[in-house]
Short mmCIF file of C-alpha atoms in Angstrom, two decimals:
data_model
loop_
_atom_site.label_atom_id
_atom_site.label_comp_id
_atom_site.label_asym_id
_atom_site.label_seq_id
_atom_site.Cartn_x
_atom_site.Cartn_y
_atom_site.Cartn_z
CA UNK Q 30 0.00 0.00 0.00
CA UNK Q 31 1.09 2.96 -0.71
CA UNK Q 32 2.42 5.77 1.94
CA UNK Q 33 0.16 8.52 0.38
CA UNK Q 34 -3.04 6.37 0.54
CA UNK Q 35 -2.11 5.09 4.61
CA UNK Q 36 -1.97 9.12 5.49
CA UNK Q 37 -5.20 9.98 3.68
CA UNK Q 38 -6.45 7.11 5.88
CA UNK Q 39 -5.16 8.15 9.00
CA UNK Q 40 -6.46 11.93 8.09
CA UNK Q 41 -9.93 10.26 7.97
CA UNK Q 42 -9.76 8.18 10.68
CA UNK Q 43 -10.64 10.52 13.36
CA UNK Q 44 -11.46 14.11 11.70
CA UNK Q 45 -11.82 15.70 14.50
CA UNK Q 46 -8.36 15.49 15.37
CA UNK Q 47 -7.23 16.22 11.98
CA UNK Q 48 -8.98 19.15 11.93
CA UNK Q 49 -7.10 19.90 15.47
CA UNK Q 50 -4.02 19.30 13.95
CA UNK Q 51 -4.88 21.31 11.04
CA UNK Q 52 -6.35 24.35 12.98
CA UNK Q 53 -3.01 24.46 15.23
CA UNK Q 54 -0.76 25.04 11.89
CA UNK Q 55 -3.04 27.34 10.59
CA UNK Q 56 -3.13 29.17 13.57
CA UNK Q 57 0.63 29.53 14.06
CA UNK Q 58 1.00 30.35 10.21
CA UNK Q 59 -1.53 33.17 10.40
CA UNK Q 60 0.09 34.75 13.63
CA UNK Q 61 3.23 34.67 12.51
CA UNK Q 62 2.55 36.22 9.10
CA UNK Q 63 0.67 38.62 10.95
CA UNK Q 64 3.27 39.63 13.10
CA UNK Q 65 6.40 39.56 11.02
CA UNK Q 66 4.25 41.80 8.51
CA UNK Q 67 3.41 44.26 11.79
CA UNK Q 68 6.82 44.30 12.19
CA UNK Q 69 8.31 45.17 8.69
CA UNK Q 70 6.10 47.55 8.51
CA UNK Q 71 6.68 49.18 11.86
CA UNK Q 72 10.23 48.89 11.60
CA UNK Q 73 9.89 50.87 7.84
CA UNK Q 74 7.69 53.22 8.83
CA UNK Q 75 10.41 54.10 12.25
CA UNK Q 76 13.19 54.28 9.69
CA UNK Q 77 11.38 56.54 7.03
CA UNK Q 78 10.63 58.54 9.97
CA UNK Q 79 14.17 58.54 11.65
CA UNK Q 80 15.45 59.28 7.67
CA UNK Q 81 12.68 62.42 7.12
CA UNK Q 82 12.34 64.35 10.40
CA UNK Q 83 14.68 63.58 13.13
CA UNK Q 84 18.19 62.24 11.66
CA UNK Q 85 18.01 61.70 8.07
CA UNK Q 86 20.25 58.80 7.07
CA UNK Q 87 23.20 61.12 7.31
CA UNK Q 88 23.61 64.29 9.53
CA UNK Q 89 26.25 66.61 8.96
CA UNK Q 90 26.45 69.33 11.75
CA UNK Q 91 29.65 71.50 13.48
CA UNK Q 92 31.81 68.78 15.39
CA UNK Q 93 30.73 70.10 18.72
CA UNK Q 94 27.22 70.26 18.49
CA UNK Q 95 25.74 67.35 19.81
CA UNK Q 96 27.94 67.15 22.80
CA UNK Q 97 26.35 70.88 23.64
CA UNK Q 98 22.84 70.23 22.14
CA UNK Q 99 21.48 71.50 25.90
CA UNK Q 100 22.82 74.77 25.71
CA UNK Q 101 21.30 75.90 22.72
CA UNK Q 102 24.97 76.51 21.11
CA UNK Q 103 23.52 78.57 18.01
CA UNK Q 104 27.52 79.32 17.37
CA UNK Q 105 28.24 76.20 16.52
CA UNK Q 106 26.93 76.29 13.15
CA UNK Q 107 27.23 74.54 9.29
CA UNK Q 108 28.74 77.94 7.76
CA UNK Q 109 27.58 79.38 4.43
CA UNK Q 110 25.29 76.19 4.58
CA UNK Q 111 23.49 76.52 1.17
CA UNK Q 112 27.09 76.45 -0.33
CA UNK Q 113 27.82 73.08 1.42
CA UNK Q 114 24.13 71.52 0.12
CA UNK Q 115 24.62 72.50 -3.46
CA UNK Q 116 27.80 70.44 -3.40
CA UNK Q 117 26.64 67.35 -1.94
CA UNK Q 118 23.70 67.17 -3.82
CA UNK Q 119 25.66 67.49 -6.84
CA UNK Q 120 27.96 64.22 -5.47
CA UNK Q 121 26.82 60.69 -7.42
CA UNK Q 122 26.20 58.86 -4.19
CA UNK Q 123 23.66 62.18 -2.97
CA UNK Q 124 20.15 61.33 -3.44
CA UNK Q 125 18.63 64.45 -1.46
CA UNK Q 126 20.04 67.16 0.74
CA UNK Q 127 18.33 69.90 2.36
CA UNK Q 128 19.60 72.62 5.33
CA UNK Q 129 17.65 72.88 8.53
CA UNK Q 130 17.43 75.28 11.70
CA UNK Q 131 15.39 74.03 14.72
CA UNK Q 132 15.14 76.62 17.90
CA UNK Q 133 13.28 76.40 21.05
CA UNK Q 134 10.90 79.10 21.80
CA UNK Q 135 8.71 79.96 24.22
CA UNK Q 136 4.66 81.08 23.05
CA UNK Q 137 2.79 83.67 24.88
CA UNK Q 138 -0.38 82.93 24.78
CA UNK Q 139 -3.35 85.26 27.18
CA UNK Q 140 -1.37 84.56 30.60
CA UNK Q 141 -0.12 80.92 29.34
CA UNK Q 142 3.42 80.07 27.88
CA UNK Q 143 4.12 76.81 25.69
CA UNK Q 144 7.42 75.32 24.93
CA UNK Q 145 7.61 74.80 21.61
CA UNK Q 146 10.46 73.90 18.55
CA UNK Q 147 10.46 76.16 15.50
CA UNK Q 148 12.00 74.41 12.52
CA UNK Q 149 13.62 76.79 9.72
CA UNK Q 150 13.41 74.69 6.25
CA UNK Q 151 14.45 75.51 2.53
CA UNK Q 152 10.95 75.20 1.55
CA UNK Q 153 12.02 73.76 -2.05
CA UNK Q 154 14.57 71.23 -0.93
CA UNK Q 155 12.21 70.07 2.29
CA UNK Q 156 9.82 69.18 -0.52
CA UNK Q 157 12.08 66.90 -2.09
CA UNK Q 158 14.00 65.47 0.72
CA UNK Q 159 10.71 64.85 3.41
CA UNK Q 160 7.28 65.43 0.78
CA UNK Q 161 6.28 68.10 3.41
CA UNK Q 162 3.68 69.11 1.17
CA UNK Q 163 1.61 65.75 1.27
CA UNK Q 164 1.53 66.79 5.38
CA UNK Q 165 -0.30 69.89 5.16
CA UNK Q 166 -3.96 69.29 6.35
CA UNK Q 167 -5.07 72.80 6.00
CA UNK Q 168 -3.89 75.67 4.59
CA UNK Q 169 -0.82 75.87 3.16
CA UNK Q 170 2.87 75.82 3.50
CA UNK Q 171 4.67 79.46 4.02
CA UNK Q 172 6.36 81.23 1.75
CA UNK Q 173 10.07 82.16 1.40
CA UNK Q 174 10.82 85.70 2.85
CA UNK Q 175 7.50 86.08 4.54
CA UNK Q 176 6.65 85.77 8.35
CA UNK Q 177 4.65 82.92 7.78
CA UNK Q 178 4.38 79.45 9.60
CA UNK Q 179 3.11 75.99 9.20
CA UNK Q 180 1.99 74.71 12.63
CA UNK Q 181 1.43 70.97 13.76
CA UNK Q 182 -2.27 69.97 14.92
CA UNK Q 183 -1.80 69.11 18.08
CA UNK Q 184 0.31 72.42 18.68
CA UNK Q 185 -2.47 74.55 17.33
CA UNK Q 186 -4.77 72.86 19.38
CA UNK Q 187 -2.94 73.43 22.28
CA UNK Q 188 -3.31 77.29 21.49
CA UNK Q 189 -6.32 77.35 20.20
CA UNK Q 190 -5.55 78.98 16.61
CA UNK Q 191 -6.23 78.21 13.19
CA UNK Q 192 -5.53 79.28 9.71
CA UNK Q 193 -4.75 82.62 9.83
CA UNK Q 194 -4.57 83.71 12.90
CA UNK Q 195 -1.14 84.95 14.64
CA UNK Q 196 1.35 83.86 17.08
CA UNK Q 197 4.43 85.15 19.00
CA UNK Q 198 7.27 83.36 20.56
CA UNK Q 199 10.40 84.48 21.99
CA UNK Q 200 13.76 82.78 21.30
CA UNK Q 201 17.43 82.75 21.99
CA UNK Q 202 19.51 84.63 19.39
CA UNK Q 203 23.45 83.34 18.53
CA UNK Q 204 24.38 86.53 20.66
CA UNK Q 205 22.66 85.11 23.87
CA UNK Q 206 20.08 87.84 23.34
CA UNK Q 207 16.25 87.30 23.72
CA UNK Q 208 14.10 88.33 20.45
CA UNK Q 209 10.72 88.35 20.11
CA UNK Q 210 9.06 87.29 16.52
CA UNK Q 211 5.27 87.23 15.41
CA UNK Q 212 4.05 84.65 12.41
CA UNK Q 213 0.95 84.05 10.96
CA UNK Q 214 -0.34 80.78 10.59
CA UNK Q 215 -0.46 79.66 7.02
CA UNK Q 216 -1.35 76.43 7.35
CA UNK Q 217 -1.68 73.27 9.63
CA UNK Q 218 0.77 69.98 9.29
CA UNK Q 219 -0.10 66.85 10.07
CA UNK Q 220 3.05 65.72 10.70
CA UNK Q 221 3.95 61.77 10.88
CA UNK Q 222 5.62 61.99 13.89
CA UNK Q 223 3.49 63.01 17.05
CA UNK Q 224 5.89 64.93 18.88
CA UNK Q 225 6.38 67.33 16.10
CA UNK Q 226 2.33 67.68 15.89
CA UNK Q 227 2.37 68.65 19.60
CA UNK Q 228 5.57 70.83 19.40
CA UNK Q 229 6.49 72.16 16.20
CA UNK Q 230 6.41 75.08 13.73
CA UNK Q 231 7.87 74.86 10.40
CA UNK Q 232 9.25 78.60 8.96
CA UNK Q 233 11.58 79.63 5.76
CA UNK Q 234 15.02 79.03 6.82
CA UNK Q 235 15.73 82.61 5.48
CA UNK Q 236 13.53 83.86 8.19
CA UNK Q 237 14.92 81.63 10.85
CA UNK Q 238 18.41 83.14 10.19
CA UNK Q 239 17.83 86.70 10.40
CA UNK Q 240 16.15 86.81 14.06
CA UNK Q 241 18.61 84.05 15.02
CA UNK Q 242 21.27 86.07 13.91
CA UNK Q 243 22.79 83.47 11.65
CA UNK Q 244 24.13 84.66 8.62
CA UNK Q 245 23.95 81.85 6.07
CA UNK Q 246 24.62 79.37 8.07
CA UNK Q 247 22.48 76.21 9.18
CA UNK Q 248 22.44 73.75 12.78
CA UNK Q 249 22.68 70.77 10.44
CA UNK Q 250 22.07 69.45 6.86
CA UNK Q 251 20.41 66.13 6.28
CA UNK Q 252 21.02 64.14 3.51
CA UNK Q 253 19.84 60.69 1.89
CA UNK Q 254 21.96 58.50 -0.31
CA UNK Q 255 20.74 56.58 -3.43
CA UNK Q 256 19.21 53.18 -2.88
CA UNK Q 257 22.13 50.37 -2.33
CA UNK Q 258 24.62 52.50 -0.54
CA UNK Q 259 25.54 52.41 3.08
CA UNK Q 260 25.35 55.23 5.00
CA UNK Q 261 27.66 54.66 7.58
CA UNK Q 262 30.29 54.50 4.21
CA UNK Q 263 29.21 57.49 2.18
CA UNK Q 264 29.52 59.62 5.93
CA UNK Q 265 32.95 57.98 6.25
CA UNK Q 266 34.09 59.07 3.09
CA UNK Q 267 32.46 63.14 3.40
CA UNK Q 268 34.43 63.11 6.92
CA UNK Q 269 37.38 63.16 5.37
CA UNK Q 270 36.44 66.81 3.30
CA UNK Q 271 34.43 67.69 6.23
CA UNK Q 272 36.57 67.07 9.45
CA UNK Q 273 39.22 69.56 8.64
CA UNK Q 274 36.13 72.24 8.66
CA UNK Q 275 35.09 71.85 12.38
CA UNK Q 276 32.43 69.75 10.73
CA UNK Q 277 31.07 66.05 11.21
CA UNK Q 278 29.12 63.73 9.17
CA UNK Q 279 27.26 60.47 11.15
CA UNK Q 280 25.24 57.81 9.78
CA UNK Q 281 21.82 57.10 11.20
CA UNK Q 282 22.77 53.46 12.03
CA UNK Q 283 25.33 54.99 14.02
CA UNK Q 284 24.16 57.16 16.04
CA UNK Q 285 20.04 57.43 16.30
CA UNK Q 286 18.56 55.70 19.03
CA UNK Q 287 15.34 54.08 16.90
CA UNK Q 288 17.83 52.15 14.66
CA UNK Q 289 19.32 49.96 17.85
CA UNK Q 290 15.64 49.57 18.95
CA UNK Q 291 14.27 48.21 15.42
CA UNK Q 292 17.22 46.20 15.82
CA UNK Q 293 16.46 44.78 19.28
CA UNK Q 294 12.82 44.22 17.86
CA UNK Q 295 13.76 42.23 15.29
CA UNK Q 296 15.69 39.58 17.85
CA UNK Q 297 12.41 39.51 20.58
CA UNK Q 298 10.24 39.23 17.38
CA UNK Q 299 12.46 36.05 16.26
CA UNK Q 300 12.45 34.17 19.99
CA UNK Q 301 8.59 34.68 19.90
CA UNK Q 302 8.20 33.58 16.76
CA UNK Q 303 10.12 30.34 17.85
CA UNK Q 304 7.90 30.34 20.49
CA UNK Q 305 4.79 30.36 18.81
CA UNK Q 306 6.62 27.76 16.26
CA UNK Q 307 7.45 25.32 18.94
CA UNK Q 308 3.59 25.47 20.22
CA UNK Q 309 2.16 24.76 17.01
CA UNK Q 310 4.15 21.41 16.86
CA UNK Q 311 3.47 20.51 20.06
CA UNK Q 312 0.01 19.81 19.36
CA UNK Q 313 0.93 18.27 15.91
CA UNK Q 314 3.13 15.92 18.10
CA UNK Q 315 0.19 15.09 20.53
CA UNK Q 316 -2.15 14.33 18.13
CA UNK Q 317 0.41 12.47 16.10
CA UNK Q 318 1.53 10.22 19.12
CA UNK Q 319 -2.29 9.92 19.99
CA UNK Q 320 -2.65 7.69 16.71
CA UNK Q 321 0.64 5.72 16.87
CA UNK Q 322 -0.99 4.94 20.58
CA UNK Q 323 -4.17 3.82 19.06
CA UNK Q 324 -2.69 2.07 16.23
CA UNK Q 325 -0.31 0.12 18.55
CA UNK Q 326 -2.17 -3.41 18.89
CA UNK Q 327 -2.21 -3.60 14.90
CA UNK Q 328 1.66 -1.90 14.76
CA UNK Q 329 2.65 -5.16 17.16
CA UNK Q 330 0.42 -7.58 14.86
CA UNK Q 331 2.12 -6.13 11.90
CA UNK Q 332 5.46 -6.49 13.20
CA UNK Q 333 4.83 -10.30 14.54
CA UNK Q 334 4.34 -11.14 11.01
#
């Protein structure tokens, strides 16, 4: 007799624990689709955000920055920052590059004061690097030259303004001096990122730099490199142009915090889905040993002969 025809038998023997076993692999299957797809598209949708608003896959900023982010050290700048953009995006390995400014500020609002973060963008390069247009969900973005702002939701919630209306904030100058700015809102972001939608205004980087006293110069540039490369390489190589400026260039995977915890996901994600692997054939096992069990009178007769 053939082995195919002695399974189908033994399926149809007892259905009920067929369908057991059956139900226990589907079961498994399904949840670990499930979660490995929850988690590709979590840890893709962290990334993308790391890349767009936080990091971007490489950060170029003045050597010292980071290590006096608390301060506020406005001084210690990207220099004549547009310069620097234009020639990395003109490099083969440059996909997108794009100069930013973010500030802390403090709103006034009736007898209430917010925290907030004001980002200065190159409204034309942002587009390209981040699609910030495809975030604004009313209104519209502001224009270069004008004292005009895009605010997140949650932070117009928060001060109960819309389209339109006006806000002022003061801020910290690169002189240590306190200056006190006005925008109107030109339109609300919906920002991918929910701590920007709580705390964040986006500006023209032109306008950014004249209250904040910066001269054509930039906190940072961001930049993305075409599809295949490593980042961690391409920043290696610009250090080696940029170091001699008082500049530095780090990788994403080097330095941002959300790329060691997708990591760490990944390897919890792995054990539970041996886990969940390891359950499923434990009930294939049961039910499989339940039929050798029942079987064994004719196994013994079988083997006799």
């Amino acid at each position: 007799m053939k082995l195919s025809r002695i399974a189908w038998l033994n399926i149809r023997r007892n259905r009920r624990r067929s369908f057991l076993s059956a139900l226990a692999m589907l079961v498994v299957s399904a949840a670990l689709v499930f979660a490995f797809s929850l988690l590709e598209g979590m840890k893709a949708e962290m990334a993308r955000n790391v890349k767009d608003w936080t990091w971007g896959e490489i950060k170029i900023q003045h050597a010292q920055f980071e290590k006096n982010r608390l301060l506020n050290p406005l001084h210690l700048n990207v220099a004549d920052a547009d310069a620097l953009v234009s020639r990395l995006a003109a490099l083969p390995e440059t996909e997108a590059a794009t100069p930013r400014t973010a500030f802390s500020v403090i709103i006034q609002k009736d007898e209430r004061r917010f925290q907030a973060q004001g980002i200065g963008v190159d409204l034309a390069r942002e587009t390209a690097y981040s699609r910030l247009p495809s975030f604004v969900s009313a209104g519209r973005l502001p224009e270069a030259g004008t004292r005009e702002a895009a605010v997140g939701i949650g932070l117009a919630r928060k001060l109960g303004l819309g389209v339109g209306d006006k806000f002022t904030f003061m801020t910290m100058t690169r002189n240590r001096s306190m200056y006190g700015v006005t925008l109107r809102i030109s339109g609300l972001m919906d920002f991918p990122v929910a701590a920007l939608n709580s705390l964040a205004f986006v500006l023209p980087i032109d306008r950014a730099r004249s209250f904040l006293q910066l001269d054509g110069a930039a906190l940072e540039i961001v930049a993305k490199v075409k599809p295949g490369l490593d980042p961690a390489d391409v920043a290696e190589a610009w250090n080696a142009e940029l170091v001699p400026l008082g500049l530095s260039a780090v990788s994403w995977t080097r330095s941002s915090v959300v790329y060691y915890v997708v990591s760490y996901i990944g390897v919890i994600f792995n054990i539970l889905a041996a886990m969940f692997i390891l359950l499923g054939s434990t009930v294939v096992i049961n039910t499989t040993m339940m039929v050798v069990f029942e079987r064994r009178a004719e196994i013994g007769m079988l083997g006799a002969l």
